[in-house]
PDB file of C-alpha atoms in Angstrom:
ATOM      1  CA  UNK A   1    -112.750 -33.276 -59.150  1.00 63.00           C
ATOM      2  CA  UNK A   2    -113.218 -30.484 -56.876  1.00 74.00           C
ATOM      3  CA  UNK A   3    -114.296 -27.579 -59.398  1.00 80.00           C
ATOM      4  CA  UNK A   4    -113.890 -23.801 -58.631  1.00 87.00           C
ATOM      5  CA  UNK A   5    -117.181 -23.762 -55.944  1.00 87.00           C
ATOM      6  CA  UNK A   6    -115.217 -26.544 -54.234  1.00 85.00           C
ATOM      7  CA  UNK A   7    -112.355 -24.499 -53.819  1.00 90.00           C
ATOM      8  CA  UNK A   8    -114.321 -21.271 -53.325  1.00 91.00           C
ATOM      9  CA  UNK A   9    -115.453 -23.056 -50.105  1.00 89.00           C
ATOM     10  CA  UNK A  10    -112.286 -24.490 -48.748  1.00 91.00           C
ATOM     11  CA  UNK A  11    -111.072 -20.763 -49.311  1.00 93.00           C
ATOM     12  CA  UNK A  12    -113.218 -18.830 -47.326  1.00 91.00           C
ATOM     13  CA  UNK A  13    -113.559 -21.772 -44.630  1.00 90.00           C
ATOM     14  CA  UNK A  14    -109.737 -22.129 -44.189  1.00 93.00           C
ATOM     15  CA  UNK A  15    -109.320 -17.795 -44.955  1.00 94.00           C
ATOM     16  CA  UNK A  16    -110.925 -17.284 -41.293  1.00 91.00           C
ATOM     17  CA  UNK A  17    -109.204 -19.917 -39.508  1.00 93.00           C
ATOM     18  CA  UNK A  18    -105.191 -19.150 -41.075  1.00 96.00           C
ATOM     19  CA  UNK A  19    -105.369 -15.919 -42.487  1.00 97.00           C
ATOM     20  CA  UNK A  20    -103.411 -13.380 -39.842  1.00 97.00           C
ATOM     21  CA  UNK A  21    -101.972 -16.171 -38.168  1.00 97.00           C
ATOM     22  CA  UNK A  22     -98.269 -17.604 -37.758  1.00 98.00           C
ATOM     23  CA  UNK A  23     -97.427 -20.910 -39.385  1.00 98.00           C
ATOM     24  CA  UNK A  24     -95.486 -22.780 -37.072  1.00 98.00           C
ATOM     25  CA  UNK A  25     -94.873 -25.892 -38.971  1.00 97.00           C
ATOM     26  CA  UNK A  26     -95.403 -27.409 -42.092  1.00 98.00           C
ATOM     27  CA  UNK A  27     -95.350 -31.268 -42.050  1.00 98.00           C
ATOM     28  CA  UNK A  28     -94.798 -32.930 -45.429  1.00 98.00           C
ATOM     29  CA  UNK A  29     -95.181 -36.488 -45.013  1.00 97.00           C
ATOM     30  CA  UNK A  30     -95.570 -37.389 -48.926  1.00 96.00           C
ATOM     31  CA  UNK A  31     -93.838 -35.344 -51.117  1.00 96.00           C
ATOM     32  CA  UNK A  32     -94.474 -37.190 -54.085  1.00 96.00           C
ATOM     33  CA  UNK A  33     -97.386 -35.365 -55.729  1.00 95.00           C
ATOM     34  CA  UNK A  34     -98.490 -33.939 -59.046  1.00 94.00           C
ATOM     35  CA  UNK A  35     -94.805 -32.096 -59.092  1.00 95.00           C
ATOM     36  CA  UNK A  36     -92.879 -32.707 -55.882  1.00 96.00           C
ATOM     37  CA  UNK A  37     -93.329 -30.432 -52.830  1.00 97.00           C
ATOM     38  CA  UNK A  38     -90.368 -28.611 -52.348  1.00 97.00           C
ATOM     39  CA  UNK A  39     -88.100 -30.019 -49.460  1.00 97.00           C
ATOM     40  CA  UNK A  40     -86.917 -26.844 -48.879  1.00 97.00           C
ATOM     41  CA  UNK A  41     -90.562 -25.245 -48.462  1.00 98.00           C
ATOM     42  CA  UNK A  42     -90.729 -26.121 -44.606  1.00 98.00           C
ATOM     43  CA  UNK A  43     -87.554 -24.800 -43.011  1.00 98.00           C
ATOM     44  CA  UNK A  44     -89.462 -21.386 -45.633  1.00 97.00           C
ATOM     45  CA  UNK A  45     -92.455 -21.223 -44.084  1.00 98.00           C
ATOM     46  CA  UNK A  46     -91.476 -21.584 -40.553  1.00 97.00           C
ATOM     47  CA  UNK A  47     -92.719 -19.184 -38.452  1.00 98.00           C
ATOM     48  CA  UNK A  48     -94.263 -16.703 -41.119  1.00 98.00           C
ATOM     49  CA  UNK A  49     -97.567 -15.377 -41.318  1.00 98.00           C
ATOM     50  CA  UNK A  50    -100.299 -15.781 -43.501  1.00 98.00           C
ATOM     51  CA  UNK A  51    -101.225 -12.835 -44.716  1.00 98.00           C
ATOM     52  CA  UNK A  52    -103.842 -13.220 -47.501  1.00 97.00           C
ATOM     53  CA  UNK A  53    -105.823 -16.479 -48.711  1.00 97.00           C
ATOM     54  CA  UNK A  54    -107.004 -16.113 -51.900  1.00 97.00           C
ATOM     55  CA  UNK A  55    -107.790 -17.972 -55.375  1.00 96.00           C
ATOM     56  CA  UNK A  56    -106.769 -18.320 -59.270  1.00 95.00           C
ATOM     57  CA  UNK A  57    -109.320 -20.345 -60.718  1.00 93.00           C
ATOM     58  CA  UNK A  58    -108.860 -23.596 -59.132  1.00 92.00           C
ATOM     59  CA  UNK A  59    -105.421 -23.349 -56.965  1.00 95.00           C
ATOM     60  CA  UNK A  60    -105.710 -22.128 -53.755  1.00 97.00           C
ATOM     61  CA  UNK A  61    -103.049 -19.023 -52.970  1.00 98.00           C
ATOM     62  CA  UNK A  62    -101.801 -18.554 -49.452  1.00 98.00           C
ATOM     63  CA  UNK A  63     -99.833 -15.262 -50.073  1.00 98.00           C
ATOM     64  CA  UNK A  64     -96.510 -14.675 -46.987  1.00 98.00           C
ATOM     65  CA  UNK A  65     -94.874 -12.176 -46.986  1.00 97.00           C
ATOM     66  CA  UNK A  66     -91.407 -13.619 -49.629  1.00 98.00           C
ATOM     67  CA  UNK A  67     -93.781 -15.251 -51.311  1.00 98.00           C
ATOM     68  CA  UNK A  68     -96.806 -17.287 -52.205  1.00 98.00           C
ATOM     69  CA  UNK A  69     -97.741 -20.476 -51.369  1.00 98.00           C
ATOM     70  CA  UNK A  70     -99.805 -22.099 -54.606  1.00 98.00           C
ATOM     71  CA  UNK A  71    -102.159 -25.671 -53.545  1.00 97.00           C
ATOM     72  CA  UNK A  72    -104.374 -27.987 -55.936  1.00 96.00           C
ATOM     73  CA  UNK A  73    -106.769 -30.185 -54.229  1.00 94.00           C
ATOM     74  CA  UNK A  74    -105.957 -32.498 -57.765  1.00 91.00           C
ATOM     75  CA  UNK A  75    -108.632 -35.127 -58.511  1.00 85.00           C
ATOM     76  CA  UNK A  76    -110.055 -35.794 -54.847  1.00 84.00           C
ATOM     77  CA  UNK A  77    -108.755 -34.187 -52.353  1.00 91.00           C
ATOM     78  CA  UNK A  78    -109.637 -31.766 -49.407  1.00 91.00           C
ATOM     79  CA  UNK A  79    -107.612 -29.261 -47.088  1.00 93.00           C
ATOM     80  CA  UNK A  80    -110.176 -28.822 -43.817  1.00 91.00           C
ATOM     81  CA  UNK A  81    -109.141 -28.466 -40.105  1.00 92.00           C
ATOM     82  CA  UNK A  82    -108.664 -31.525 -37.842  1.00 93.00           C
ATOM     83  CA  UNK A  83    -108.293 -31.391 -33.932  1.00 93.00           C
ATOM     84  CA  UNK A  84    -104.994 -30.869 -32.733  1.00 90.00           C
ATOM     85  CA  UNK A  85    -104.900 -34.072 -31.944  1.00 90.00           C
ATOM     86  CA  UNK A  86    -106.264 -36.162 -34.889  1.00 94.00           C
ATOM     87  CA  UNK A  87    -103.970 -38.876 -35.994  1.00 94.00           C
ATOM     88  CA  UNK A  88    -102.905 -38.933 -39.507  1.00 94.00           C
ATOM     89  CA  UNK A  89    -104.774 -40.900 -42.170  1.00 94.00           C
ATOM     90  CA  UNK A  90    -103.781 -43.168 -44.874  1.00 95.00           C
ATOM     91  CA  UNK A  91    -103.398 -40.061 -47.732  1.00 96.00           C
ATOM     92  CA  UNK A  92    -102.967 -36.962 -45.113  1.00 96.00           C
ATOM     93  CA  UNK A  93     -99.952 -36.018 -47.056  1.00 97.00           C
ATOM     94  CA  UNK A  94     -99.277 -32.410 -45.692  1.00 98.00           C
ATOM     95  CA  UNK A  95    -100.195 -30.419 -42.885  1.00 97.00           C
ATOM     96  CA  UNK A  96    -100.502 -26.778 -41.704  1.00 98.00           C
ATOM     97  CA  UNK A  97     -99.830 -26.502 -37.979  1.00 97.00           C
ATOM     98  CA  UNK A  98    -101.085 -23.054 -36.165  1.00 97.00           C
ATOM     99  CA  UNK A  99    -101.285 -22.511 -32.812  1.00 95.00           C
ATOM    100  CA  UNK A 100    -104.730 -22.488 -32.623  1.00 94.00           C
ATOM    101  CA  UNK A 101    -105.412 -25.110 -35.331  1.00 94.00           C
ATOM    102  CA  UNK A 102    -103.814 -28.030 -38.244  1.00 96.00           C
ATOM    103  CA  UNK A 103    -104.974 -27.999 -41.496  1.00 96.00           C
ATOM    104  CA  UNK A 104    -104.177 -31.112 -43.521  1.00 96.00           C
ATOM    105  CA  UNK A 105    -104.477 -32.005 -47.147  1.00 96.00           C
ATOM    106  CA  UNK A 106    -106.118 -35.374 -47.930  1.00 95.00           C
ATOM    107  CA  UNK A 107    -105.237 -36.926 -51.463  1.00 94.00           C
ATOM    108  CA  UNK A 108    -105.908 -40.439 -52.234  1.00 94.00           C
ATOM    109  CA  UNK A 109    -104.483 -40.110 -55.867  1.00 92.00           C
ATOM    110  CA  UNK A 110    -101.825 -37.335 -55.403  1.00 93.00           C
ATOM    111  CA  UNK A 111    -102.900 -35.284 -58.309  1.00 93.00           C
ATOM    112  CA  UNK A 112    -102.958 -32.627 -55.970  1.00 95.00           C
ATOM    113  CA  UNK A 113     -99.963 -29.792 -55.670  1.00 96.00           C
ATOM    114  CA  UNK A 114     -98.291 -27.786 -52.985  1.00 98.00           C
ATOM    115  CA  UNK A 115     -95.494 -25.302 -54.374  1.00 98.00           C
ATOM    116  CA  UNK A 116     -93.789 -22.135 -54.186  1.00 98.00           C
ATOM    117  CA  UNK A 117     -93.739 -19.025 -55.925  1.00 98.00           C
ATOM    118  CA  UNK A 118     -91.188 -16.808 -54.594  1.00 98.00           C
ATOM    119  CA  UNK A 119     -91.640 -12.656 -54.190  1.00 97.00           C
ATOM    120  CA  UNK A 120     -88.314 -12.075 -56.350  1.00 97.00           C
ATOM    121  CA  UNK A 121     -90.413 -14.414 -58.942  1.00 97.00           C
ATOM    122  CA  UNK A 122     -92.404 -11.329 -59.789  1.00 96.00           C
ATOM    123  CA  UNK A 123     -96.577 -11.519 -59.694  1.00 96.00           C
ATOM    124  CA  UNK A 124     -97.928 -15.012 -58.755  1.00 97.00           C
ATOM    125  CA  UNK A 125     -99.773 -14.318 -62.294  1.00 94.00           C
ATOM    126  CA  UNK A 126     -96.820 -14.787 -63.917  1.00 95.00           C
ATOM    127  CA  UNK A 127     -96.392 -18.685 -62.771  1.00 97.00           C
ATOM    128  CA  UNK A 128     -96.592 -20.962 -65.856  1.00 95.00           C
ATOM    129  CA  UNK A 129     -99.270 -22.478 -64.003  1.00 95.00           C
ATOM    130  CA  UNK A 130    -101.218 -19.480 -64.073  1.00 95.00           C
ATOM    131  CA  UNK A 131    -100.288 -17.214 -67.166  1.00 93.00           C
ATOM    132  CA  UNK A 132    -102.833 -19.039 -69.091  1.00 90.00           C
ATOM    133  CA  UNK A 133    -106.308 -19.202 -67.244  1.00 93.00           C
ATOM    134  CA  UNK A 134    -109.085 -17.730 -68.395  1.00 93.00           C
ATOM    135  CA  UNK A 135    -111.339 -14.822 -66.581  1.00 95.00           C
ATOM    136  CA  UNK A 136    -112.742 -15.847 -63.267  1.00 95.00           C
ATOM    137  CA  UNK A 137    -116.772 -15.859 -64.183  1.00 96.00           C
ATOM    138  CA  UNK A 138    -116.981 -13.304 -61.377  1.00 94.00           C
ATOM    139  CA  UNK A 139    -114.930 -10.726 -63.101  1.00 95.00           C
ATOM    140  CA  UNK A 140    -116.751  -7.892 -63.868  1.00 96.00           C
ATOM    141  CA  UNK A 141    -114.935  -7.920 -67.441  1.00 96.00           C
ATOM    142  CA  UNK A 142    -116.599 -11.294 -67.878  1.00 97.00           C
ATOM    143  CA  UNK A 143    -119.849 -11.332 -69.774  1.00 97.00           C
ATOM    144  CA  UNK A 144    -121.726 -12.323 -73.136  1.00 98.00           C
ATOM    145  CA  UNK A 145    -119.303 -10.078 -74.914  1.00 98.00           C
ATOM    146  CA  UNK A 146    -116.380 -11.480 -73.651  1.00 98.00           C
ATOM    147  CA  UNK A 147    -117.454 -15.087 -74.474  1.00 98.00           C
ATOM    148  CA  UNK A 148    -118.591 -14.153 -77.703  1.00 98.00           C
ATOM    149  CA  UNK A 149    -114.810 -12.546 -78.419  1.00 98.00           C
ATOM    150  CA  UNK A 150    -113.282 -15.580 -76.861  1.00 97.00           C
ATOM    151  CA  UNK A 151    -115.153 -18.092 -78.981  1.00 98.00           C
ATOM    152  CA  UNK A 152    -114.513 -16.655 -82.395  1.00 96.00           C
ATOM    153  CA  UNK A 153    -114.073 -19.147 -84.826  1.00 96.00           C
ATOM    154  CA  UNK A 154    -113.540 -21.559 -82.944  1.00 96.00           C
ATOM    155  CA  UNK A 155    -115.065 -24.880 -84.206  1.00 97.00           C
ATOM    156  CA  UNK A 156    -114.657 -26.900 -80.518  1.00 97.00           C
ATOM    157  CA  UNK A 157    -117.998 -27.627 -79.437  1.00 98.00           C
ATOM    158  CA  UNK A 158    -119.160 -25.240 -76.906  1.00 98.00           C
ATOM    159  CA  UNK A 159    -118.759 -27.416 -73.506  1.00 98.00           C
ATOM    160  CA  UNK A 160    -115.540 -28.368 -74.809  1.00 97.00           C
ATOM    161  CA  UNK A 161    -114.381 -24.309 -75.364  1.00 97.00           C
ATOM    162  CA  UNK A 162    -115.967 -24.419 -71.668  1.00 97.00           C
ATOM    163  CA  UNK A 163    -114.237 -27.097 -69.981  1.00 95.00           C
ATOM    164  CA  UNK A 164    -110.624 -26.148 -71.515  1.00 93.00           C
ATOM    165  CA  UNK A 165    -110.740 -23.145 -68.917  1.00 91.00           C
ATOM    166  CA  UNK A 166    -108.909 -20.711 -71.522  1.00 92.00           C
ATOM    167  CA  UNK A 167    -112.061 -18.171 -72.030  1.00 95.00           C
ATOM    168  CA  UNK A 168    -113.181 -18.597 -68.279  1.00 96.00           C
ATOM    169  CA  UNK A 169    -112.269 -20.516 -65.572  1.00 94.00           C
ATOM    170  CA  UNK A 170    -114.436 -22.708 -63.428  1.00 88.00           C
ATOM    171  CA  UNK A 171    -116.657 -24.099 -65.414  1.00 92.00           C
ATOM    172  CA  UNK A 172    -116.250 -27.965 -64.779  1.00 89.00           C
ATOM    173  CA  UNK A 173    -117.631 -30.938 -66.555  1.00 92.00           C
ATOM    174  CA  UNK A 174    -121.409 -30.715 -63.947  1.00 91.00           C
ATOM    175  CA  UNK A 175    -121.450 -26.837 -64.312  1.00 93.00           C
ATOM    176  CA  UNK A 176    -120.779 -26.341 -68.130  1.00 96.00           C
ATOM    177  CA  UNK A 177    -123.892 -29.254 -68.950  1.00 96.00           C
ATOM    178  CA  UNK A 178    -126.226 -27.095 -66.328  1.00 96.00           C
ATOM    179  CA  UNK A 179    -125.095 -23.577 -67.390  1.00 97.00           C
ATOM    180  CA  UNK A 180    -125.770 -24.581 -71.305  1.00 98.00           C
ATOM    181  CA  UNK A 181    -129.093 -26.528 -69.777  1.00 98.00           C
ATOM    182  CA  UNK A 182    -130.218 -22.831 -68.406  1.00 97.00           C
ATOM    183  CA  UNK A 183    -128.672 -20.921 -71.393  1.00 98.00           C
ATOM    184  CA  UNK A 184    -131.018 -22.944 -74.273  1.00 98.00           C
ATOM    185  CA  UNK A 185    -127.764 -24.095 -76.092  1.00 98.00           C
ATOM    186  CA  UNK A 186    -126.952 -27.312 -77.361  1.00 98.00           C
ATOM    187  CA  UNK A 187    -123.538 -28.609 -76.117  1.00 98.00           C
ATOM    188  CA  UNK A 188    -122.478 -29.877 -79.605  1.00 98.00           C
ATOM    189  CA  UNK A 189    -123.221 -26.537 -81.466  1.00 98.00           C
ATOM    190  CA  UNK A 190    -119.791 -25.402 -82.474  1.00 98.00           C
ATOM    191  CA  UNK A 191    -118.124 -22.463 -80.131  1.00 98.00           C
ATOM    192  CA  UNK A 192    -118.238 -19.939 -82.886  1.00 98.00           C
ATOM    193  CA  UNK A 193    -121.479 -20.206 -83.918  1.00 98.00           C
ATOM    194  CA  UNK A 194    -122.669 -19.488 -80.542  1.00 98.00           C
ATOM    195  CA  UNK A 195    -124.613 -15.691 -81.411  1.00 98.00           C
ATOM    196  CA  UNK A 196    -123.412 -12.538 -79.178  1.00 98.00           C
ATOM    197  CA  UNK A 197    -126.970 -12.935 -77.836  1.00 98.00           C
ATOM    198  CA  UNK A 198    -127.025 -16.006 -76.478  1.00 98.00           C
ATOM    199  CA  UNK A 199    -123.427 -15.513 -75.452  1.00 98.00           C
ATOM    200  CA  UNK A 200    -125.082 -12.845 -73.042  1.00 98.00           C
ATOM    201  CA  UNK A 201    -127.215 -15.837 -71.621  1.00 98.00           C
ATOM    202  CA  UNK A 202    -124.761 -18.357 -70.987  1.00 98.00           C
ATOM    203  CA  UNK A 203    -122.803 -15.372 -69.308  1.00 98.00           C
ATOM    204  CA  UNK A 204    -125.777 -15.199 -67.217  1.00 98.00           C
ATOM    205  CA  UNK A 205    -126.222 -19.055 -66.621  1.00 98.00           C
ATOM    206  CA  UNK A 206    -122.574 -19.401 -65.910  1.00 97.00           C
ATOM    207  CA  UNK A 207    -122.684 -17.207 -63.183  1.00 96.00           C
ATOM    208  CA  UNK A 208    -126.219 -17.999 -61.807  1.00 95.00           C
ATOM    209  CA  UNK A 209    -124.965 -21.749 -62.016  1.00 94.00           C
ATOM    210  CA  UNK A 210    -121.978 -21.595 -59.963  1.00 93.00           C
ATOM    211  CA  UNK A 211    -123.471 -19.283 -57.555  1.00 92.00           C
ATOM    212  CA  UNK A 212    -126.478 -22.028 -56.847  1.00 89.00           C
ATOM    213  CA  UNK A 213    -123.537 -24.183 -56.550  1.00 88.00           C
ATOM    214  CA  UNK A 214    -121.479 -22.213 -53.742  1.00 88.00           C
ATOM    215  CA  UNK A 215    -124.711 -21.323 -51.573  1.00 83.00           C
ATOM    216  CA  UNK A 216    -125.028 -25.441 -51.264  1.00 77.00           C
ATOM    217  CA  UNK A 217    -121.421 -25.789 -50.378  1.00 67.00           C
ATOM    218  CA  UNK A 218    -120.136 -26.682 -53.950  1.00 55.00           C
ATOM    219  CA  UNK A 219    -119.485 -30.326 -54.522  1.00 49.00           C
ATOM    220  CA  UNK A 220    -118.825 -32.404 -57.961  1.00 45.00           C
ATOM    221  CA  UNK A 221    -117.489 -35.142 -55.496  1.00 40.00           C
ATOM    222  CA  UNK A 222    -119.965 -37.397 -53.469  1.00 40.00           C
ATOM    223  CA  UNK A 223    -117.293 -37.671 -50.998  1.00 38.00           C
ATOM    224  CA  UNK A 224    -116.342 -34.191 -51.140  1.00 37.00           C
ATOM    225  CA  UNK A 225    -116.145 -32.690 -47.983  1.00 40.00           C
ATOM    226  CA  UNK A 226    -115.206 -28.756 -46.985  1.00 47.00           C
ATOM    227  CA  UNK A 227    -112.408 -27.032 -45.401  1.00 51.00           C
ATOM    228  CA  UNK A 228    -114.670 -27.667 -41.399  1.00 50.00           C
ATOM    229  CA  UNK A 229    -114.708 -31.553 -42.374  1.00 50.00           C
ATOM    230  CA  UNK A 230    -118.012 -31.568 -43.064  1.00 51.00           C
ATOM    231  CA  UNK A 231    -119.589 -32.703 -46.484  1.00 44.00           C
ATOM    232  CA  UNK A 232    -120.564 -30.855 -48.812  1.00 44.00           C
ATOM    233  CA  UNK A 233    -123.985 -30.890 -50.163  1.00 43.00           C
ATOM    234  CA  UNK A 234    -123.903 -32.928 -53.579  1.00 41.00           C
ATOM    235  CA  UNK A 235    -124.730 -30.472 -56.075  1.00 48.00           C
ATOM    236  CA  UNK A 236    -126.724 -32.710 -58.554  1.00 47.00           C
ATOM    237  CA  UNK A 237    -129.628 -33.528 -56.214  1.00 51.00           C
ATOM    238  CA  UNK A 238    -130.631 -29.941 -57.677  1.00 75.00           C
ATOM    239  CA  UNK A 239    -129.009 -30.132 -60.978  1.00 89.00           C
ATOM    240  CA  UNK A 240    -131.569 -29.801 -64.106  1.00 94.00           C
ATOM    241  CA  UNK A 241    -129.691 -32.219 -66.174  1.00 96.00           C
ATOM    242  CA  UNK A 242    -126.513 -34.159 -65.125  1.00 94.00           C
ATOM    243  CA  UNK A 243    -126.962 -37.752 -64.616  1.00 93.00           C
ATOM    244  CA  UNK A 244    -130.489 -37.481 -65.384  1.00 95.00           C
ATOM    245  CA  UNK A 245    -130.242 -39.597 -68.760  1.00 97.00           C
ATOM    246  CA  UNK A 246    -133.641 -41.005 -69.470  1.00 98.00           C
ATOM    247  CA  UNK A 247    -135.584 -38.936 -66.567  1.00 97.00           C
ATOM    248  CA  UNK A 248    -137.842 -36.407 -68.349  1.00 98.00           C
ATOM    249  CA  UNK A 249    -136.730 -32.379 -68.629  1.00 97.00           C
ATOM    250  CA  UNK A 250    -137.922 -30.834 -65.796  1.00 95.00           C
ATOM    251  CA  UNK A 251    -139.153 -27.964 -68.081  1.00 96.00           C
ATOM    252  CA  UNK A 252    -140.856 -30.034 -71.013  1.00 97.00           C
ATOM    253  CA  UNK A 253    -140.610 -33.588 -69.750  1.00 97.00           C
ATOM    254  CA  UNK A 254    -138.466 -34.807 -72.704  1.00 98.00           C
ATOM    255  CA  UNK A 255    -135.686 -37.798 -71.766  1.00 98.00           C
ATOM    256  CA  UNK A 256    -132.016 -35.971 -71.020  1.00 98.00           C
ATOM    257  CA  UNK A 257    -129.816 -37.324 -72.912  1.00 98.00           C
ATOM    258  CA  UNK A 258    -126.336 -38.600 -72.462  1.00 98.00           C
ATOM    259  CA  UNK A 259    -123.407 -38.565 -74.848  1.00 98.00           C
ATOM    260  CA  UNK A 260    -119.615 -38.280 -74.345  1.00 97.00           C
ATOM    261  CA  UNK A 261    -117.559 -35.401 -75.777  1.00 96.00           C
ATOM    262  CA  UNK A 262    -114.270 -35.457 -74.615  1.00 92.00           C
ATOM    263  CA  UNK A 263    -114.145 -38.292 -72.375  1.00 92.00           C
ATOM    264  CA  UNK A 264    -116.760 -36.638 -70.085  1.00 94.00           C
ATOM    265  CA  UNK A 265    -120.320 -37.511 -70.007  1.00 96.00           C
ATOM    266  CA  UNK A 266    -122.385 -34.058 -71.153  1.00 98.00           C
ATOM    267  CA  UNK A 267    -126.208 -34.543 -70.267  1.00 98.00           C
ATOM    268  CA  UNK A 268    -128.823 -32.141 -72.167  1.00 98.00           C
ATOM    269  CA  UNK A 269    -132.328 -32.094 -73.339  1.00 98.00           C
ATOM    270  CA  UNK A 270    -132.751 -32.483 -77.067  1.00 97.00           C
ATOM    271  CA  UNK A 271    -135.779 -30.064 -77.264  1.00 98.00           C
ATOM    272  CA  UNK A 272    -134.706 -27.112 -74.644  1.00 98.00           C
ATOM    273  CA  UNK A 273    -131.430 -27.088 -76.132  1.00 98.00           C
ATOM    274  CA  UNK A 274    -130.839 -25.480 -79.444  1.00 94.00           C
ATOM    275  CA  UNK A 275    -128.066 -25.935 -81.712  1.00 92.00           C
TER     276      UNK A 275
END
C-alpha cells in the first residue's frame, strides 16, 4: 500500500505541475471506488484553478477556491502525469486535464477515493476521514514526549500502535519494522511499557526512516510509480530487517525473525531489539 513517503513523493511531483494551473476537465471513467466519486464533481471543478497541492496522512488534498478535493491512492494506486495523446489503459479511472498536462489515476483494486469537501463545510481537517488522524511525523510537535503520552496505558504491541495511525501517521508496515529496529525496540512490547527515553529514540528513528524513504523516492510496492511515471526505488533493498527473515542482522549477525501481528508481517532482530 502506498504510505506517507510514496504519497509525499507523488505530491511533490504533481505540485510542480498543477498548482496555479486551471483544471479544464475532470474525466471520471469509473466512479465505483472505495467511496463513489460524486457525480457532480466534474461540473464543480471545470475551469477552476488549483491553489495548492497538500497532503494529510495518505490523502492528497487539491485545494480550490470553493473547496478541497481529497484523493487517496488505495492499496496499489498511482497518480502520474501522462502524455497528452496517451490512451487510457484498463484501471485508469480518473483524469485531471490541464492545458499543458494530464494527471491520471490508476487503481486496479478500486480501493482509492476521489472525494469533495466544499468550503462551506468548514476547514478540511474537519472532514470525517481526517479527524482521527494522528500527528504528522515531521511536525515540530512530534517527539518522544508526544509518543510517550500517546502510548500511555495502551496494552497493544508497539508495532500495532504505530500502524493504527492515531499516535502518528505515515508509519506503514515496512517503516514500522525498520524504525523499531533502529530504536532497538522489540515490536511485541506493549506500547504502554515503552519508556520515555526509548520513545525519544523511536521518534528519532521514525523521522530518519521516513527521510531515507523519501530520499529514495519512497516505495513499499515493487510496481509503484511516481508522479512522473518512473518506477520508485524499492525501499526494501536498503532495509535492515524487512523481508530479510533468516538472513543475518547487519549489526550482530543473528538471523532476522519474521512473525505475524494483526495479519501483517513483522521483521526484527531478537538480539538487537529488546523488550
